[in-house]
mmCIF file of C-alpha atoms and ligand atoms in Angstrom:
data_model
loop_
_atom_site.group_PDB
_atom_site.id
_atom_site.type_symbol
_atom_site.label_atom_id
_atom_site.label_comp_id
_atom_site.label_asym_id
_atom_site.label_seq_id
_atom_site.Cartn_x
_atom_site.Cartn_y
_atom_site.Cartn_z
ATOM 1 C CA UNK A 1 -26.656 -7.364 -34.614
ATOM 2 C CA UNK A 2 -23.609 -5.567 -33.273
ATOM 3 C CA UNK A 3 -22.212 -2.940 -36.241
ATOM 4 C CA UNK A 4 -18.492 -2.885 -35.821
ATOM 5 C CA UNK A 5 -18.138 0.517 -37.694
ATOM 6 C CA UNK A 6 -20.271 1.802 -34.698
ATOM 7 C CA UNK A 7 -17.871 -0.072 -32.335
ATOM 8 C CA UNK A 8 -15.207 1.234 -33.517
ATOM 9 C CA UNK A 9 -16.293 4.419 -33.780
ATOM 10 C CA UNK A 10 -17.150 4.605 -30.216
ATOM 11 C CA UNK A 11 -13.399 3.285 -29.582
ATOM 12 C CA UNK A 12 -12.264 5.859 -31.089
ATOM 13 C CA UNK A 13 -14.401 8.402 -28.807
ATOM 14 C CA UNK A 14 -13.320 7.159 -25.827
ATOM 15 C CA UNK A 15 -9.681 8.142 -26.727
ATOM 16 C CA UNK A 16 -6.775 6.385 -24.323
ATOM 17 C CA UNK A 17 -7.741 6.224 -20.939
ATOM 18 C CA UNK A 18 -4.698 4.947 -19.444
ATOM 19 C CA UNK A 19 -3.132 7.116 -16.870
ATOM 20 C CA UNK A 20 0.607 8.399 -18.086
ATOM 21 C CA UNK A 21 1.950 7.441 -14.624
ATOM 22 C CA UNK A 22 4.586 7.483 -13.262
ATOM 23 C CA UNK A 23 5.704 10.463 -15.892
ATOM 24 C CA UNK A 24 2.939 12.427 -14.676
ATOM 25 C CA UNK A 25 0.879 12.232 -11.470
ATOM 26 C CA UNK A 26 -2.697 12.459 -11.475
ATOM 27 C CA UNK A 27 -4.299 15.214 -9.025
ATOM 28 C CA UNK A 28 -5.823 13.478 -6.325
ATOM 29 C CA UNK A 29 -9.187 14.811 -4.705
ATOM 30 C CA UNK A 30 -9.225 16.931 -2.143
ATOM 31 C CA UNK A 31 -10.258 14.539 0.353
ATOM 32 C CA UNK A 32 -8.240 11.823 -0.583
ATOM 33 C CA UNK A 33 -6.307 11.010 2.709
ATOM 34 C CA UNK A 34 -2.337 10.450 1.925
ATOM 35 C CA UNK A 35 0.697 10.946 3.824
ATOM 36 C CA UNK A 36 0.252 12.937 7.173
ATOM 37 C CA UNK A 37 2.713 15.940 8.227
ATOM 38 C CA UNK A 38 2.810 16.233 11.644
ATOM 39 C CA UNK A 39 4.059 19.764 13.251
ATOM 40 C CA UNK A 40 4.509 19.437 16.755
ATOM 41 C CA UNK A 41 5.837 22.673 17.512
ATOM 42 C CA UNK A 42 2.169 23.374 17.865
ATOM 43 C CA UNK A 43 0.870 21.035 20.130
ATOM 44 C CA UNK A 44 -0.039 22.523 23.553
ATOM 45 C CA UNK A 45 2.048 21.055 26.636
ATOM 46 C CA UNK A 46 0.815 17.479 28.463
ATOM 47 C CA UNK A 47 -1.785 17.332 25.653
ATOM 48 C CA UNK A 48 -2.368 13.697 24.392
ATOM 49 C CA UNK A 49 -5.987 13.927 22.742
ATOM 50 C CA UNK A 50 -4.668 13.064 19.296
ATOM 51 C CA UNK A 51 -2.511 10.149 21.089
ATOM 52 C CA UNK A 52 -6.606 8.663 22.997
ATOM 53 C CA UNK A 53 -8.502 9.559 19.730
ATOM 54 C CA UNK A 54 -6.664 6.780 17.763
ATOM 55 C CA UNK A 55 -8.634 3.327 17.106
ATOM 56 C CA UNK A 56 -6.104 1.309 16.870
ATOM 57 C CA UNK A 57 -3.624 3.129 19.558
ATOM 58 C CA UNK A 58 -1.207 4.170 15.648
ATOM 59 C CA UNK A 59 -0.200 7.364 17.795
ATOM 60 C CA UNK A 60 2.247 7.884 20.763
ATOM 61 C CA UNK A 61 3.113 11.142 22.252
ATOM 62 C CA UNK A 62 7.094 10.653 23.279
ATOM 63 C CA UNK A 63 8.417 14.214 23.201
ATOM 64 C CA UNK A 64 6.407 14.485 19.956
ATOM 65 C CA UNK A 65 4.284 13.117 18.017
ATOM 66 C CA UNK A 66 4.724 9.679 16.583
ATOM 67 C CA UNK A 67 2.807 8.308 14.214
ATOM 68 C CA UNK A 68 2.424 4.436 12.730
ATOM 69 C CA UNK A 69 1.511 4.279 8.889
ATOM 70 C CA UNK A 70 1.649 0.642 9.502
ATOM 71 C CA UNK A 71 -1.638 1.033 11.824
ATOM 72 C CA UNK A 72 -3.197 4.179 10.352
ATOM 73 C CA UNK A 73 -6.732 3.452 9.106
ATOM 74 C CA UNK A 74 -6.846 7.518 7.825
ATOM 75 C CA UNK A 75 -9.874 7.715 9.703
ATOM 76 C CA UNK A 76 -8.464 11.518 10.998
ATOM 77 C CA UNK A 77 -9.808 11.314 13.994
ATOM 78 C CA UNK A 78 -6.379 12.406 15.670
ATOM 79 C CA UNK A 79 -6.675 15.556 12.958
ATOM 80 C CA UNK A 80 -10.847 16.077 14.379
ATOM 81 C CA UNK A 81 -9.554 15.573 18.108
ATOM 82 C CA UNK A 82 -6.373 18.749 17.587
ATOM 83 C CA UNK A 83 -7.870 22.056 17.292
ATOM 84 C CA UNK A 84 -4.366 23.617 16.950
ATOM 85 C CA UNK A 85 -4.014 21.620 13.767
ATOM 86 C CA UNK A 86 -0.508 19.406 14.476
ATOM 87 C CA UNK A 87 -1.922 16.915 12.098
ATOM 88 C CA UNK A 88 -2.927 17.295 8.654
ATOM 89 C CA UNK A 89 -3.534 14.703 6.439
ATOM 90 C CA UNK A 90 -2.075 15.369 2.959
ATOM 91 C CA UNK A 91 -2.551 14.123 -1.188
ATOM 92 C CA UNK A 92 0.996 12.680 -1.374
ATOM 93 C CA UNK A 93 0.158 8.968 -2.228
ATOM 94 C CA UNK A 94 3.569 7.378 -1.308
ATOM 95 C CA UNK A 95 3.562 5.705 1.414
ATOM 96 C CA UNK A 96 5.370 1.981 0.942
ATOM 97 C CA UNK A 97 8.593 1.519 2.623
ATOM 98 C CA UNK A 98 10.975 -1.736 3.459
ATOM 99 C CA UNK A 99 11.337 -2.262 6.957
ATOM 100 C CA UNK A 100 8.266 -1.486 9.453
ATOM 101 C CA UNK A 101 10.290 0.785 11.429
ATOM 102 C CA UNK A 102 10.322 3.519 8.392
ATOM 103 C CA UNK A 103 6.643 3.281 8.642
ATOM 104 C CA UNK A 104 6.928 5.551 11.976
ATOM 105 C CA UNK A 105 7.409 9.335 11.319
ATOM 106 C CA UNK A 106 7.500 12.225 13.606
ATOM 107 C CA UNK A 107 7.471 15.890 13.384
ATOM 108 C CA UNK A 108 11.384 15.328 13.896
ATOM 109 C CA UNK A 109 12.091 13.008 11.324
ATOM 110 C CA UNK A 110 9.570 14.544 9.066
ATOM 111 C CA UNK A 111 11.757 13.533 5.924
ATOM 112 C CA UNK A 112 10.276 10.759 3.798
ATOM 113 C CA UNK A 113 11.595 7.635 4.102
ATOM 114 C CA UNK A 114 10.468 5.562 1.150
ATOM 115 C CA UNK A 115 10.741 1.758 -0.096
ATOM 116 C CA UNK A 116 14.368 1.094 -1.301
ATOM 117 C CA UNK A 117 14.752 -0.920 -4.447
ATOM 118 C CA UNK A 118 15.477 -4.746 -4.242
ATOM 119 C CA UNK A 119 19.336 -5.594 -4.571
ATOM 120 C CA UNK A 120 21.093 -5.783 -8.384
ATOM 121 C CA UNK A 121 20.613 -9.663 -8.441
ATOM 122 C CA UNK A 122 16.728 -9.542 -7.377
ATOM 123 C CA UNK A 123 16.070 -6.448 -9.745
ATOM 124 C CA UNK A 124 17.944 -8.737 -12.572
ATOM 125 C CA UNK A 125 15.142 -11.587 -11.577
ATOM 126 C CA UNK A 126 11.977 -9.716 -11.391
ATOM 127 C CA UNK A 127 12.802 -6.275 -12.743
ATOM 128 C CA UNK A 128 11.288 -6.839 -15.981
ATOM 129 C CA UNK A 129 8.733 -9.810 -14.763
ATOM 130 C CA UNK A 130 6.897 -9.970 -11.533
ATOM 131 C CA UNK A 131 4.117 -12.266 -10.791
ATOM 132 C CA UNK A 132 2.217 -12.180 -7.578
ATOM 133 C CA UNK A 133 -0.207 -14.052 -5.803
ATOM 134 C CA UNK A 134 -2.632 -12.176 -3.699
ATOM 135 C CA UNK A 135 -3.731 -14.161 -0.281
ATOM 136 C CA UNK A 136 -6.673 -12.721 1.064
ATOM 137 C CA UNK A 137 -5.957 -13.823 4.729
ATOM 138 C CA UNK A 138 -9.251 -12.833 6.376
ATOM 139 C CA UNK A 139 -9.654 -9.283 5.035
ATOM 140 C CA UNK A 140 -12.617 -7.207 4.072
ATOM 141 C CA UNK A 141 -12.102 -6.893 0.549
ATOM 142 C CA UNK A 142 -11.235 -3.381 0.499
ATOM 143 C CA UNK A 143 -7.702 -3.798 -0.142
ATOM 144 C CA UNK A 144 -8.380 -6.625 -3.057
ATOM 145 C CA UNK A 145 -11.014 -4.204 -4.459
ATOM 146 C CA UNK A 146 -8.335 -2.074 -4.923
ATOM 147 C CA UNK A 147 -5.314 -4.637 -6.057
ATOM 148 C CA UNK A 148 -8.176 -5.435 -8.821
ATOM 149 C CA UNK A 149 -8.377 -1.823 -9.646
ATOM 150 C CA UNK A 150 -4.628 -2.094 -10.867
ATOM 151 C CA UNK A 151 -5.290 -4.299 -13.753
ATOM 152 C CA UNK A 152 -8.116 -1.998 -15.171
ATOM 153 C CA UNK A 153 -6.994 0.490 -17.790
ATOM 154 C CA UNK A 154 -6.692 3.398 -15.869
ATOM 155 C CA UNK A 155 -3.874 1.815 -14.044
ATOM 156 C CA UNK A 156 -3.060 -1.231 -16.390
ATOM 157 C CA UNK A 157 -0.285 -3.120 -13.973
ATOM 158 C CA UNK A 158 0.278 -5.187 -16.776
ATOM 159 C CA UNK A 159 2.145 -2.903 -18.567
ATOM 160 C CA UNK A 160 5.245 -3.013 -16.095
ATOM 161 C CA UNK A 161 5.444 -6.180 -16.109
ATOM 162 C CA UNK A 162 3.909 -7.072 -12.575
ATOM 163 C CA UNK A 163 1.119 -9.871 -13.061
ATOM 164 C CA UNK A 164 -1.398 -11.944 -11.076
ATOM 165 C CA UNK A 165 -0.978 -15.291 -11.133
ATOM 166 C CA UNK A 166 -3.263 -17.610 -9.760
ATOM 167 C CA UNK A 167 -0.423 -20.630 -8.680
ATOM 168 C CA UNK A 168 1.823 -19.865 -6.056
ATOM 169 C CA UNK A 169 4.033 -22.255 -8.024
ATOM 170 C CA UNK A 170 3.906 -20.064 -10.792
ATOM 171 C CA UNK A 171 4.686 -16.802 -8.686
ATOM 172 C CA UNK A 172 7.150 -14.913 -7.552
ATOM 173 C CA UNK A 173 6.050 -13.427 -4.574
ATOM 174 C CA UNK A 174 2.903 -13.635 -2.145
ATOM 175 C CA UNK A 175 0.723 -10.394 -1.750
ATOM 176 C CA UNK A 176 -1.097 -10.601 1.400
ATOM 177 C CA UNK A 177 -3.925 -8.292 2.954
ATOM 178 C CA UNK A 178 -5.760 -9.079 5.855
ATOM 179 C CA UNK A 179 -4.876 -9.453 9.211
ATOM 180 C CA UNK A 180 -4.030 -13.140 8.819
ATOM 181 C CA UNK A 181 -6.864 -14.943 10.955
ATOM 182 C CA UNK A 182 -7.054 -18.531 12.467
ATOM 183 C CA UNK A 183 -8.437 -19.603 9.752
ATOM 184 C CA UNK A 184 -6.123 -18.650 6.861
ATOM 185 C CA UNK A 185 -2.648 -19.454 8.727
ATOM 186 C CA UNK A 186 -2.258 -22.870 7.396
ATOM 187 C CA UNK A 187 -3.350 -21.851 3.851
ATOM 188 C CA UNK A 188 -1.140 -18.920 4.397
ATOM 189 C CA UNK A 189 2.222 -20.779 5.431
ATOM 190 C CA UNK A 190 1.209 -23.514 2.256
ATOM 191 C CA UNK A 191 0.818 -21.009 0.023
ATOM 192 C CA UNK A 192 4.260 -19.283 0.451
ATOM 193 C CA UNK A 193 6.058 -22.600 0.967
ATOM 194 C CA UNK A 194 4.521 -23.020 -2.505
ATOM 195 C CA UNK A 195 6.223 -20.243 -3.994
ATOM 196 C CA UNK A 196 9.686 -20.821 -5.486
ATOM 197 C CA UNK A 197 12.824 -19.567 -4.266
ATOM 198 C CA UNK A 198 13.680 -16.122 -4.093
ATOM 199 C CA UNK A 199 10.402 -14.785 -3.005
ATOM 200 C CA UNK A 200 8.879 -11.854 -2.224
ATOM 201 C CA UNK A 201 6.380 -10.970 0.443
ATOM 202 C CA UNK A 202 4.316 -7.608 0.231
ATOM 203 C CA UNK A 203 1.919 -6.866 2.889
ATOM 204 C CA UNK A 204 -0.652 -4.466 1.787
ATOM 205 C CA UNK A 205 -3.247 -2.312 4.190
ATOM 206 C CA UNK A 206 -2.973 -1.608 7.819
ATOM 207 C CA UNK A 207 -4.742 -5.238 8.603
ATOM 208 C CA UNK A 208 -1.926 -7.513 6.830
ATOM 209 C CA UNK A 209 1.100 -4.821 8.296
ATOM 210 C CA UNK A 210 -0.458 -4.840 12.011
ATOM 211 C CA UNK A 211 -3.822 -6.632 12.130
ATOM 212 C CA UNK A 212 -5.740 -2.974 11.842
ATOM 213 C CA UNK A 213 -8.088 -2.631 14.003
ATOM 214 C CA UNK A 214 -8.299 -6.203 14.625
ATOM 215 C CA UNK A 215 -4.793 -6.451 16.291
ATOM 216 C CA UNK A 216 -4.760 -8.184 19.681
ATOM 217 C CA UNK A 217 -7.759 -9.560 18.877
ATOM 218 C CA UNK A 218 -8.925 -13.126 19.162
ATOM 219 C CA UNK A 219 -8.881 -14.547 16.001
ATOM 220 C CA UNK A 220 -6.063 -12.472 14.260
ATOM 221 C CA UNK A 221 -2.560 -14.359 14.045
ATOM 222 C CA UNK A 222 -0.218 -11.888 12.223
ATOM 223 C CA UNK A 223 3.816 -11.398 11.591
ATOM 224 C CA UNK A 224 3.979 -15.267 10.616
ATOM 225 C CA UNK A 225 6.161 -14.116 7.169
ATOM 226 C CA UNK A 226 9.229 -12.044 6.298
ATOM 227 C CA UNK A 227 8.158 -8.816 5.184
ATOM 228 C CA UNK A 228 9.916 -7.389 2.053
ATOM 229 C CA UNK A 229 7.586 -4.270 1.458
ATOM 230 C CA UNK A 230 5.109 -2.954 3.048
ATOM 231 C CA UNK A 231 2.384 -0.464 1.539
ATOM 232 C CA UNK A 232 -0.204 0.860 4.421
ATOM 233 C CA UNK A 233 -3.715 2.313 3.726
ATOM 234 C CA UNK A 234 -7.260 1.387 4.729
ATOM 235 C CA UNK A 235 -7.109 0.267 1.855
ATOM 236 C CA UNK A 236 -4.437 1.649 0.276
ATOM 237 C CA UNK A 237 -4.793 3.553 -2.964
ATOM 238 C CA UNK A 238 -4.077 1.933 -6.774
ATOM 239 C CA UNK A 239 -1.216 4.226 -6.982
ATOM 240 C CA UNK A 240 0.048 4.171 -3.710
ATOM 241 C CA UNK A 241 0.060 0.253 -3.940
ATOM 242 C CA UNK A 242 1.626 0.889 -7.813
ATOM 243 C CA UNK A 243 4.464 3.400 -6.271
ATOM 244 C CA UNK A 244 5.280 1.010 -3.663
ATOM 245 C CA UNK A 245 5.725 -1.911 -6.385
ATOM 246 C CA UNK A 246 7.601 0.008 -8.521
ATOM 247 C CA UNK A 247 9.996 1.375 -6.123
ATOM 248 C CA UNK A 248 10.607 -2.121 -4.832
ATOM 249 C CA UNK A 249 11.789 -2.924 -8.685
ATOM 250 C CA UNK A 250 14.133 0.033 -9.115
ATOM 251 C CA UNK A 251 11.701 1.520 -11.272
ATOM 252 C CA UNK A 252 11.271 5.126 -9.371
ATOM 253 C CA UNK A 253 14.127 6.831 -8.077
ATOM 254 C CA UNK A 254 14.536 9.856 -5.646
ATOM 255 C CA UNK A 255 11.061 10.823 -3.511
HETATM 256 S S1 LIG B 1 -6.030 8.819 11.130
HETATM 257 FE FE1 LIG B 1 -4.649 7.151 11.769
HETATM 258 S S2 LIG B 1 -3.452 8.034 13.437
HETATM 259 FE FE2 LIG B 1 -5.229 9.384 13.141
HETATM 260 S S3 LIG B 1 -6.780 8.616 14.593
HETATM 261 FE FE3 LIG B 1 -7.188 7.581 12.630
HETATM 262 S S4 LIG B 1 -6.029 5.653 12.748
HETATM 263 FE FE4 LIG B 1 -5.211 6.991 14.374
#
């Protein structure tokens, strides 16, 4: 039989695990693969090896280096291919922007362009209450592994006010990752038909944003909805996915 005292007890032990973001900002691991900086200045004239090294072609050199977050699988095999180090991968998390052209940065632009917040009427809607559906439109699972890691306690998405739901009728939004194959079109275009309007589409991972390293392949679709955030990664991290959310609801301001 289970003692509660002893229950309790180890409760008590295990203190309050939930993180304190977004007052504070955990230190991620060295190796954890977050926002690139490119310096170009350093790259070598008519060299393109970063530019072939890319899987999924997320790299053109135009008079610089450009780089697509919306394609990046943070495989750094651009940064492997450079000795003269023009790419770095850093820990900055952020990522998520609004419109898939601010998912392109260069050496010149090398200021972050981050998600704007929703306008004043959609903040008054969801602001305080958000509920999602996630469609899983033909991905791997490594972004949904992750979407499930925000309702644990370390993250607890709960507490702002952004839930899962499992109706679309009962949502506010649609969540999608994947690259949106054959397959999961129809149930795709249902589903968000299904969600009342105004809705909200978030496309998270470089599979729903460009079809990863699937893109141009045979039995990816893509782009069928209206994008209102996007949050790259392969997958994306918890907070990264969390800072993209929460910058969509006017909830973190500045960079
Ligand atoms: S890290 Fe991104 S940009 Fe670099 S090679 Fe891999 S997919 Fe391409």
């Amino acid at each position: 039989m289970i003692n509660l005292w002893n229950v309790l007890k180890a409760r008590m032990r295990q203190g309050h695990r939930t993180s304190a973001y977004p007052a504070s900002i955990p230190a991620f691991p060295e190796r954890f693969r977050g926002r690139p900086a490119i310096d170009d200045t350093k790259c070598p004239t008519d060299c393109d090896a970063c530019e072939k090294s890319c899987p999924t072609q997320a790299i053109k050199i135009d008079r610089g280096i450009h780089l697509d977050l919306g394609r990046c699988l943070f495989c750094t095999e651009c940064v492997d291919s450079c000795p003269e180090g023009a790419i770095r991968y850093t820990t900055d998390h952020r990522l998520a922007a609004r419109t898939r052209e601010a998912l392109v940065i260069s050496g010149k632009s090398a200021e972050t362009r981050l998600a704007e917040a929703l306008d004043k009427k959609m903040r008054s809607l969801f602001g305080r209450s958000l509920k999602l559906r996630q469609v899983a439109a033909g991905d791997c699972s490594g972004c949904a592994l992750e979407l499930q890691a925000l309702n644990n306690v370390v993250f607890d998405l709960g507490r702002f006010g952004v839930q899962f739901v499992a109706s679309p009728r009962h949502a506010d939004g649609i969540l999608v990752t994947g690259p949106v194959t054959r397959n999961m079109t129809l149930a795709l275009q249902k589903t968000y038909e299904a969600v009342p309007e105004p809705k909200l589409v978030i496309a998270v991972g470089a599979c729903a944003i460009s079809g990863g390293p699937f893109r141009g392949g045979d039995s990816g679709v893509g782009g069928i909805l209206p994008v209102d955030l996007y949050i790259p990664g392969c997958p994306p991290h918890p907070l990264t996915i969390l800072d993209g959310l929460l910058r969509l609801l006017g909830k973190l301001d500045g960079a």
